[in-house]
Coordinates of C-alpha atoms in Angstrom, one line a residue:
Chain A
M14 CA 0.0 0.0 0.0
E15 CA 1.3 3.4 -0.9
I16 CA 2.3 5.6 2.1
K17 CA -0.1 8.5 2.7
K18 CA 1.0 12.1 3.1
T19 CA -0.7 15.0 4.8
S20 CA -1.2 18.4 3.2
L21 CA 1.8 19.6 5.2
N22 CA 4.3 17.0 3.9
K23 CA 6.2 19.5 1.7
L24 CA 6.5 21.9 4.6
H25 CA 7.8 19.2 6.8
Q26 CA 10.4 18.4 4.2
S27 CA 11.5 22.0 3.8
N28 CA 11.9 22.1 7.6
N29 CA 14.4 19.1 7.5
A30 CA 12.0 16.7 9.1
K31 CA 13.1 13.1 9.8
F32 CA 10.1 11.0 8.7
V33 CA 8.7 7.8 10.1
E34 CA 5.7 5.7 8.9
F35 CA 2.9 6.1 11.4
A36 CA -0.5 4.4 10.8
G37 CA 0.2 4.4 7.1
Y38 CA 1.2 8.0 6.9
E39 CA 4.6 9.6 6.4
M40 CA 4.9 11.7 9.5
P41 CA 7.7 13.8 11.0
I42 CA 9.3 12.2 14.1
Q43 CA 11.5 15.3 14.6
Y44 CA 13.0 18.3 12.9
S45 CA 16.7 19.5 12.9
K46 CA 16.7 20.7 16.6
G47 CA 15.7 17.3 18.0
I48 CA 13.2 15.9 20.4
I49 CA 14.4 17.5 23.6
E50 CA 14.6 21.1 22.2
E51 CA 11.2 20.6 20.5
H52 CA 9.7 19.4 23.8
K53 CA 11.1 22.3 25.8
F54 CA 10.1 24.8 23.1
T55 CA 6.5 23.6 23.4
R56 CA 6.5 23.9 27.2
S57 CA 8.0 27.4 27.1
N58 CA 6.7 28.9 23.8
S59 CA 4.4 27.4 21.1
G60 CA 4.7 24.2 19.2
I61 CA 2.8 23.3 16.0
F62 CA 1.8 19.6 15.5
D63 CA 0.5 18.2 12.2
V64 CA -2.1 15.7 13.4
S65 CA -3.9 15.5 10.1
H66 CA -3.5 11.8 10.1
M67 CA -6.2 11.6 12.8
G68 CA -9.8 11.1 11.8
Q69 CA -12.3 13.9 11.7
L70 CA -15.7 12.3 11.7
F71 CA -18.7 14.5 11.3
I72 CA -22.0 12.9 12.1
H73 CA -25.1 15.0 11.2
G74 CA -28.3 14.7 13.2
D75 CA -30.6 16.1 15.8
E76 CA -31.8 14.9 19.2
S77 CA -32.4 11.4 17.9
L78 CA -28.6 11.2 17.1
T79 CA -27.8 12.2 20.7
E80 CA -30.0 9.3 21.9
E81 CA -28.3 6.8 19.6
L82 CA -24.8 8.0 20.6
E83 CA -25.7 7.6 24.3
K84 CA -26.3 3.9 23.6
I85 CA -22.6 3.8 22.5
F86 CA -20.6 6.2 24.6
P87 CA -20.5 6.5 28.4
L88 CA -21.4 10.2 28.3
D89 CA -24.3 12.4 29.3
L90 CA -24.7 13.8 25.8
K91 CA -28.2 15.2 26.4
N92 CA -26.8 17.6 28.9
L93 CA -23.7 18.4 27.0
K94 CA -23.9 22.0 25.8
Q95 CA -23.3 22.8 22.1
N96 CA -19.6 23.4 21.3
C97 CA -18.4 21.5 24.4
S98 CA -16.1 18.5 24.1
K99 CA -15.6 15.3 26.1
Y100 CA -12.9 12.6 26.1
S101 CA -14.4 9.2 25.6
F102 CA -14.0 5.7 24.2
L103 CA -15.5 3.4 21.7
M104 CA -15.8 0.1 23.4
N105 CA -17.0 -3.5 22.8
E106 CA -19.5 -5.4 25.0
D107 CA -16.6 -6.3 27.4
A108 CA -15.7 -2.7 27.7
G109 CA -12.5 -3.4 25.7
I110 CA -11.4 -0.2 24.1
Y111 CA -11.5 0.1 20.2
D112 CA -10.3 3.7 20.4
D113 CA -10.1 6.7 22.6
L114 CA -11.5 9.9 21.2
I115 CA -12.7 13.5 21.6
I116 CA -16.4 14.1 20.8
T117 CA -17.7 17.7 20.4
K118 CA -21.4 18.6 20.1
I119 CA -21.7 21.0 17.2
E120 CA -24.7 22.7 15.6
E121 CA -24.9 20.1 12.8
G122 CA -24.5 17.1 15.2
Y123 CA -21.2 15.8 16.5
L124 CA -17.5 16.0 15.5
I125 CA -15.4 13.0 16.7
I126 CA -11.6 13.1 16.6
L127 CA -10.3 9.5 16.2
N128 CA -6.8 8.0 16.3
A129 CA -5.2 7.5 12.8
A130 CA -4.6 3.8 13.2
C131 CA -8.2 3.2 14.3
K132 CA -10.3 5.6 12.3
N133 CA -11.4 3.4 9.4
K134 CA -12.4 0.6 11.8
D135 CA -14.1 3.1 14.1
F136 CA -16.1 4.4 11.1
D137 CA -17.2 0.8 10.2
I138 CA -18.2 0.1 13.8
L139 CA -20.1 3.3 14.2
S140 CA -21.8 2.9 10.7
N141 CA -23.0 -0.5 11.8
L142 CA -24.3 0.8 15.1
L143 CA -26.0 3.9 13.8
G144 CA -27.3 2.4 10.5
S145 CA -28.0 4.7 7.6
K146 CA -30.2 7.2 9.5
F147 CA -27.4 9.8 9.9
K148 CA -25.0 11.3 7.5
M149 CA -21.5 10.3 8.5
N150 CA -18.4 11.9 6.9
L151 CA -14.8 10.8 7.8
D152 CA -13.5 14.0 6.3
N153 CA -10.3 13.5 4.3
N154 CA -10.5 17.0 2.9
R155 CA -9.6 18.7 6.1
S156 CA -6.3 18.9 7.9
L157 CA -5.9 19.0 11.7
I158 CA -3.3 21.3 13.2
A159 CA -2.5 21.5 16.9
I160 CA -0.8 24.4 18.5
Q161 CA 0.3 23.9 22.1
G162 CA 2.2 25.8 24.7
P163 CA 1.9 29.1 26.7
K164 CA 2.4 31.5 23.7
S165 CA -0.2 29.6 21.5
V166 CA -3.2 31.7 22.6
E167 CA -1.5 35.0 21.7
I168 CA -0.2 33.7 18.4
L169 CA -3.4 32.0 17.3
N170 CA -5.6 34.9 18.4
S171 CA -3.6 37.3 16.2
I172 CA -4.7 35.1 13.2
I173 CA -8.1 34.0 14.3
N174 CA -9.6 36.7 16.5
G175 CA -11.7 35.4 19.3
V176 CA -10.1 32.0 20.1
D177 CA -8.8 33.5 23.3
Q178 CA -12.4 33.4 24.5
L179 CA -12.7 29.6 24.3
N180 CA -12.5 27.6 27.6
F181 CA -10.6 24.3 27.8
M182 CA -12.6 21.5 26.0
T183 CA -14.8 23.9 24.1
G184 CA -14.8 24.8 20.4
N185 CA -16.5 26.9 17.7
W186 CA -16.5 27.7 14.1
F187 CA -14.4 30.8 13.2
D188 CA -14.0 32.7 9.9
S189 CA -10.5 33.4 8.7
D190 CA -9.1 34.1 5.2
N191 CA -12.5 33.2 3.6
E192 CA -12.4 29.9 5.3
K193 CA -14.5 28.2 8.0
L194 CA -12.3 26.7 10.7
F195 CA -13.4 24.6 13.6
V196 CA -11.2 25.5 16.6
T197 CA -11.2 23.7 19.9
R198 CA -9.2 24.6 23.0
S199 CA -7.6 21.2 23.6
G200 CA -4.6 19.1 22.9
Y201 CA -2.5 16.3 24.2
T202 CA 0.6 17.8 25.7
G203 CA -0.6 19.1 29.1
E204 CA -0.2 22.6 27.8
D205 CA -2.8 25.2 27.0
G206 CA -3.5 25.0 23.3
F207 CA -5.8 24.6 20.3
E208 CA -6.7 22.2 17.6
I209 CA -7.7 23.7 14.3
S210 CA -9.6 21.8 11.6
I211 CA -8.9 23.5 8.2
S212 CA -9.4 22.5 4.6
N213 CA -6.3 20.8 3.1
D214 CA -5.6 23.5 0.5
K215 CA -5.4 26.2 3.2
A216 CA -3.4 24.3 5.7
E217 CA 0.1 25.0 4.6
K218 CA -0.4 28.8 4.3
F219 CA -2.0 28.8 7.8
V220 CA 0.9 26.9 9.4
K221 CA 3.4 29.2 7.6
N222 CA 1.6 32.1 9.2
L223 CA 1.9 30.5 12.6
I224 CA 5.6 30.0 12.1
E225 CA 6.0 33.7 11.1
K226 CA 4.4 34.6 14.4
G227 CA 6.9 32.6 16.3
A228 CA 5.5 29.1 16.7
Q229 CA 7.7 26.1 15.6
L230 CA 7.0 22.8 14.0
I231 CA 7.2 19.9 16.5
G232 CA 7.5 16.2 15.6
L233 CA 5.8 13.0 16.9
G234 CA 8.8 12.2 19.0
A235 CA 8.3 15.3 21.3
R236 CA 4.5 14.8 21.1
D237 CA 5.1 11.4 22.8
T238 CA 7.4 12.8 25.5
L239 CA 5.0 15.7 26.1
R240 CA 1.9 13.4 26.5
L241 CA 3.7 11.0 28.7
E242 CA 4.9 13.7 31.0
A243 CA 1.2 14.9 31.1
G244 CA 0.2 11.3 32.1
L245 CA -2.0 10.9 29.0
C246 CA -2.7 7.5 27.4
L247 CA -1.7 6.6 23.9
Y248 CA -3.8 4.1 22.0
G249 CA -1.9 0.9 21.2
H250 CA 0.2 1.4 24.3
E251 CA -1.8 2.2 27.5
L252 CA -5.1 1.4 25.7
D253 CA -6.2 -1.5 23.5
I254 CA -9.1 -3.9 23.0
N255 CA -8.0 -5.9 26.1
K256 CA -8.1 -3.0 28.5
T257 CA -11.1 -1.3 30.0
P258 CA -11.5 2.4 31.0
V259 CA -11.6 1.3 34.7
E260 CA -8.3 -0.6 34.3
A261 CA -6.9 2.4 32.5
N262 CA -7.7 4.5 35.5
L263 CA -10.0 6.7 33.4
R264 CA -13.2 6.5 35.4
W265 CA -13.3 10.3 35.5
A266 CA -14.2 10.1 31.8
I267 CA -17.3 8.1 32.4
S268 CA -20.3 10.4 33.2
K269 CA -21.6 9.7 36.7
S270 CA -25.3 10.0 35.5
R271 CA -24.7 7.1 33.1
L272 CA -23.4 4.7 35.8
S273 CA -26.6 4.1 37.6
N274 CA -28.7 3.0 34.6
G275 CA -26.0 1.9 32.2
G276 CA -27.4 1.4 28.7
F277 CA -24.2 2.0 26.8
I278 CA -22.0 -0.6 25.2
G279 CA -19.8 -2.2 27.8
S280 CA -21.7 -0.7 30.7
K281 CA -22.2 -4.0 32.5
K282 CA -18.5 -4.7 32.7
I283 CA -17.7 -1.1 33.7
M284 CA -20.3 -1.2 36.5
N285 CA -19.0 -4.5 37.8
Q286 CA -15.4 -3.2 37.7
M287 CA -16.4 0.0 39.4
Q288 CA -17.8 -2.0 42.2
D289 CA -15.3 -4.9 42.5
G290 CA -12.3 -3.1 41.2
A291 CA -10.1 -4.3 38.4
R292 CA -7.3 -6.9 38.7
Q293 CA -4.7 -4.6 37.2
I294 CA -4.6 -0.8 36.9
R295 CA -2.6 1.8 35.0
V296 CA -0.1 3.7 37.2
G297 CA 2.7 6.2 36.8
I298 CA 6.2 4.8 37.4
K299 CA 9.4 6.6 38.2
P300 CA 12.6 4.6 37.8
E301 CA 15.4 5.5 40.3
G302 CA 18.5 7.1 38.7
R303 CA 18.6 7.6 35.0
L304 CA 17.4 4.1 33.8
I305 CA 14.9 4.1 31.0
A306 CA 12.3 1.3 31.1
R307 CA 10.6 1.0 27.7
E308 CA 7.4 -0.6 26.7
K309 CA 7.1 -4.3 27.5
T310 CA 9.5 -4.0 30.4
K311 CA 8.4 -6.5 33.1
I312 CA 7.6 -5.3 36.6
F313 CA 8.3 -7.4 39.7
N314 CA 7.7 -7.1 43.4
D315 CA 10.4 -7.7 46.0
T316 CA 9.8 -11.4 46.1
D317 CA 10.5 -11.8 42.3
K318 CA 6.8 -12.2 41.3
Q319 CA 5.9 -10.5 38.1
I320 CA 3.2 -8.0 38.9
G321 CA 2.9 -6.0 35.7
E322 CA 4.3 -4.5 32.5
I323 CA 5.4 -1.1 31.3
T324 CA 3.3 0.3 28.4
S325 CA 5.3 3.5 27.7
G326 CA 8.6 4.7 29.0
T327 CA 11.1 7.4 28.0
F328 CA 13.1 10.3 29.3
G329 CA 11.0 13.3 30.3
P330 CA 12.8 16.4 29.2
S331 CA 10.9 18.8 31.5
V332 CA 11.0 16.3 34.4
N333 CA 14.7 15.8 33.6
G334 CA 14.6 12.1 34.3
P335 CA 13.1 8.8 33.2
I336 CA 9.3 8.4 33.4
A337 CA 7.0 5.5 32.5
M338 CA 3.4 4.3 32.7
G339 CA 2.3 0.7 33.0
Y340 CA -0.2 -1.7 34.5
V341 CA 0.3 -3.4 37.8
D342 CA -1.7 -5.7 40.0
K343 CA -4.1 -3.6 42.1
E344 CA -2.4 -4.4 45.4
F345 CA 0.8 -2.8 44.1
S346 CA -0.8 0.3 42.6
K347 CA -0.5 2.6 45.6
V348 CA 1.7 5.6 45.3
H349 CA 5.2 5.1 46.7
T350 CA 5.1 1.3 46.3
K351 CA 8.6 0.0 45.6
I352 CA 8.8 -2.1 42.5
L353 CA 11.6 -3.6 40.3
L354 CA 12.0 -3.2 36.5
E355 CA 13.8 -5.9 34.5
V356 CA 16.0 -4.2 31.9
R357 CA 18.6 -6.1 29.9
G358 CA 18.4 -9.0 32.3
K359 CA 18.9 -7.0 35.5
K360 CA 16.4 -5.7 38.0
Y361 CA 16.4 -2.0 38.9
P362 CA 14.4 -0.2 41.6
A363 CA 11.5 2.1 40.7
N364 CA 8.5 3.7 42.5
I365 CA 4.8 4.0 41.7
C366 CA 4.0 7.7 41.5
T367 CA 1.1 10.1 40.9
L368 CA 0.2 11.2 37.5
P369 CA 0.9 13.6 35.7
F370 CA 4.7 13.8 35.9
Y371 CA 4.3 17.4 34.8
K372 CA 1.6 19.7 36.0
K373 CA -1.0 20.5 33.4
S374 CA -1.8 24.2 32.6
Y375 CA -5.2 24.1 31.0
V376 CA -7.2 27.3 30.8
K377 CA -10.6 27.4 32.4
G378 CA -13.1 30.2 33.1
V379 CA -12.1 32.8 30.5
N380 CA -15.8 33.3 29.9
Chain B
M13 CA 48.6 8.6 19.7
S14 CA 47.7 6.4 16.8
E15 CA 45.5 7.2 13.8
V16 CA 41.8 7.1 14.7
K17 CA 40.1 3.9 13.4
F18 CA 36.4 3.2 13.0
S19 CA 34.1 0.1 13.1
K20 CA 31.0 -0.7 11.1
E21 CA 29.0 -0.4 14.4
H22 CA 30.0 3.2 14.5
E23 CA 32.6 3.2 17.2
W24 CA 35.9 5.0 17.0
I25 CA 39.2 3.9 18.6
T26 CA 42.6 5.4 19.3
L27 CA 45.7 3.6 20.7
E28 CA 48.3 4.9 23.1
G29 CA 50.8 2.2 23.9
D30 CA 48.7 -0.8 24.6
V31 CA 45.7 1.2 25.9
A32 CA 42.8 1.9 23.5
T33 CA 40.2 4.6 24.0
I34 CA 36.8 3.9 22.5
G35 CA 33.7 6.0 21.9
I36 CA 30.8 6.3 19.4
T37 CA 31.1 8.4 16.3
K38 CA 29.5 11.8 15.6
H39 CA 27.5 10.1 12.8
A40 CA 26.1 7.6 15.3
T41 CA 25.0 10.4 17.6
E42 CA 23.3 12.1 14.7
M43 CA 21.4 9.0 13.9
L44 CA 20.4 8.3 17.6
G45 CA 19.2 11.9 18.4
D46 CA 19.3 13.2 21.9
I47 CA 21.1 10.7 24.1
V48 CA 19.6 10.5 27.6
F49 CA 21.2 7.4 29.1
A50 CA 24.6 5.6 29.0
E51 CA 25.7 2.4 30.5
L52 CA 29.4 1.4 30.5
P53 CA 31.3 -1.9 31.1
E54 CA 32.6 -2.6 34.5
K55 CA 36.2 -1.7 35.3
G56 CA 38.4 -4.9 35.4
S57 CA 36.0 -6.8 33.2
S58 CA 37.1 -8.4 29.9
V59 CA 35.4 -7.7 26.6
E60 CA 35.6 -9.5 23.3
K61 CA 35.9 -7.9 19.9
D62 CA 32.4 -7.2 18.4
G63 CA 30.8 -8.0 21.8
T64 CA 28.5 -5.7 23.7
A65 CA 30.3 -3.3 26.0
G66 CA 27.6 -0.7 26.9
V67 CA 24.3 0.8 26.0
V68 CA 23.1 4.2 24.9
E69 CA 19.6 5.4 24.9
S70 CA 18.0 8.3 23.0
T71 CA 14.6 9.7 23.7
K72 CA 13.5 7.2 21.0
A73 CA 15.3 3.9 21.6
A74 CA 18.1 1.9 23.2
S75 CA 21.2 0.8 21.2
D76 CA 24.1 -1.4 22.2
V77 CA 27.6 -0.2 22.1
Y78 CA 30.1 -2.7 20.8
T79 CA 33.8 -3.0 21.3
P80 CA 35.9 -3.1 18.1
V81 CA 38.8 -4.9 19.9
S82 CA 39.2 -7.4 22.8
G83 CA 40.8 -6.4 26.1
E84 CA 40.5 -5.6 29.7
V85 CA 38.5 -2.5 30.8
V86 CA 41.0 -0.2 32.6
D87 CA 38.9 3.0 32.8
T88 CA 35.4 4.2 32.1
N89 CA 34.1 7.8 31.6
Q90 CA 31.7 8.3 34.4
S91 CA 30.9 11.9 33.3
I92 CA 28.9 10.6 30.3
V93 CA 26.8 8.5 32.7
D94 CA 26.1 11.5 34.9
D95 CA 25.4 13.8 31.9
P96 CA 24.6 11.8 28.8
A97 CA 24.0 14.9 26.7
K98 CA 27.8 15.3 26.6
I99 CA 27.8 12.4 24.1
N100 CA 25.9 14.5 21.6
E101 CA 28.1 17.6 22.3
D102 CA 31.6 16.0 22.0
P103 CA 31.3 12.4 20.8
E104 CA 34.7 12.0 19.4
G105 CA 36.5 13.9 22.1
G106 CA 35.6 14.4 25.8
A107 CA 32.7 11.9 25.6
W108 CA 34.8 8.8 25.2
F109 CA 33.2 5.6 26.7
F110 CA 35.9 3.3 28.0
K111 CA 39.6 2.4 27.8
L112 CA 40.9 -1.1 27.2
K113 CA 44.2 -2.7 27.7
I114 CA 44.3 -4.5 24.4
K115 CA 45.4 -8.1 23.8
D116 CA 46.1 -8.1 20.1
T117 CA 46.9 -5.0 18.2
S118 CA 46.4 -6.8 14.9
E119 CA 42.6 -6.6 15.6
L120 CA 42.9 -2.9 14.6
D121 CA 43.9 -3.9 11.1
T122 CA 40.3 -5.0 10.3
L123 CA 39.0 -1.5 11.1
M124 CA 38.4 1.5 8.7
N125 CA 40.3 4.7 8.5
K126 CA 38.5 8.1 8.5
E127 CA 38.1 8.3 4.8
E128 CA 36.7 4.7 4.5
Y129 CA 34.4 5.3 7.5
D130 CA 32.9 8.5 6.1
K131 CA 32.2 6.7 2.9
F132 CA 30.7 3.8 4.7
A133 CA 28.5 6.1 6.9
K134 CA 27.3 8.0 3.9
E135 CA 26.4 4.8 2.0
T136 CA 24.6 3.1 4.9
S137 CA 22.6 6.1 6.0
S138 CA 21.1 7.0 2.6

């Protein structure tokens, strides 16, 4: 299969991107400054991320669509205000996660942002569940650009006036350069920032404009270290079809009002696990010293019994040390529990710690 | 000091008497990206030509460091363990990895000189 390219591919090339294949797309892993510089620039200034490989699924419909989606997602969509977003999951009957996603109620219906590797399957699953009653469009004509970091609001507002009035996890349509853009105040770095949905033919010009105002392109490498420091899950690592939201320690994302009556796919399992607890749970892990424990590193207790496995591990540039997330047996999930990580045949000490590793700075209450 | 020689695993080596100093090349650091962890062989241990003698990790992945010759480890550079970013800054100078008392100087003959290595690095990275 031919590798797919986003509308910003040429711009990445001219900025000396190193490319990797990710979910069938040629994506920049880093630019010439490298992952650590890019990571720190995002935390202190403003980083631009091409996330156009992700799915933008528009589903058109009225209140009957809300009712149908409540049968699928563990969300109180009836009481969700227009232009407000929620983090959620598409699950199977066993509450195994097909994908994690952001869903926003818009005037026309809903906009769902899906992971690149899952988007086509998600579309098929949702089409089957919803039938042909609602118009669904996995829009390949639009790019998705994230701008993240403390200077992002000032930079973006100078191009799209009014975005500074958005609260975290809300969005709206804006007009800019004879183009309708959908902008949400959101992201996946732990920083204040925005995601902009823009038609493919306008994307490059838009990003060049952001660069002129002082933002810089950031690759997937720094995106990974940023999200891990922020304690955020990455599908295929922390989340997959064999993990439930309760195991992933994401109960906060399940609307309380939906827990009493259930009625969404996977609700039975979720309600059981909420009551009885899950066997394993996702935790933050801090190795002692400088040791990096990568994905699939085995976790042991002090009597040499395997109690879990790392799902993501790297060096956190802002934490200035190694960080990891993984799953451990529930009885070892308490903060400050001492564990051992097996790396290259030797066992090294580490501690269960609170998430995030790096304090989030989301903006709430601007209006 | 002898001429710098290079291995196909992207290590460099110089010889002073029967003590060799070994590190990884600038080209290797460019391929690895930001180095955030280094592990060195133990002082007094013996290493065999082309065997593993350490580890470097970048933000992206872990890579083994090999020794281009056999010998006994007589010194290691603790400063790169404490501050691995030094390896990116000065890979072919201050950020050497370990020193070996070498057994057989003829093992050096199989290695490349600078010109051969530069050509090899260019061919293998494109």
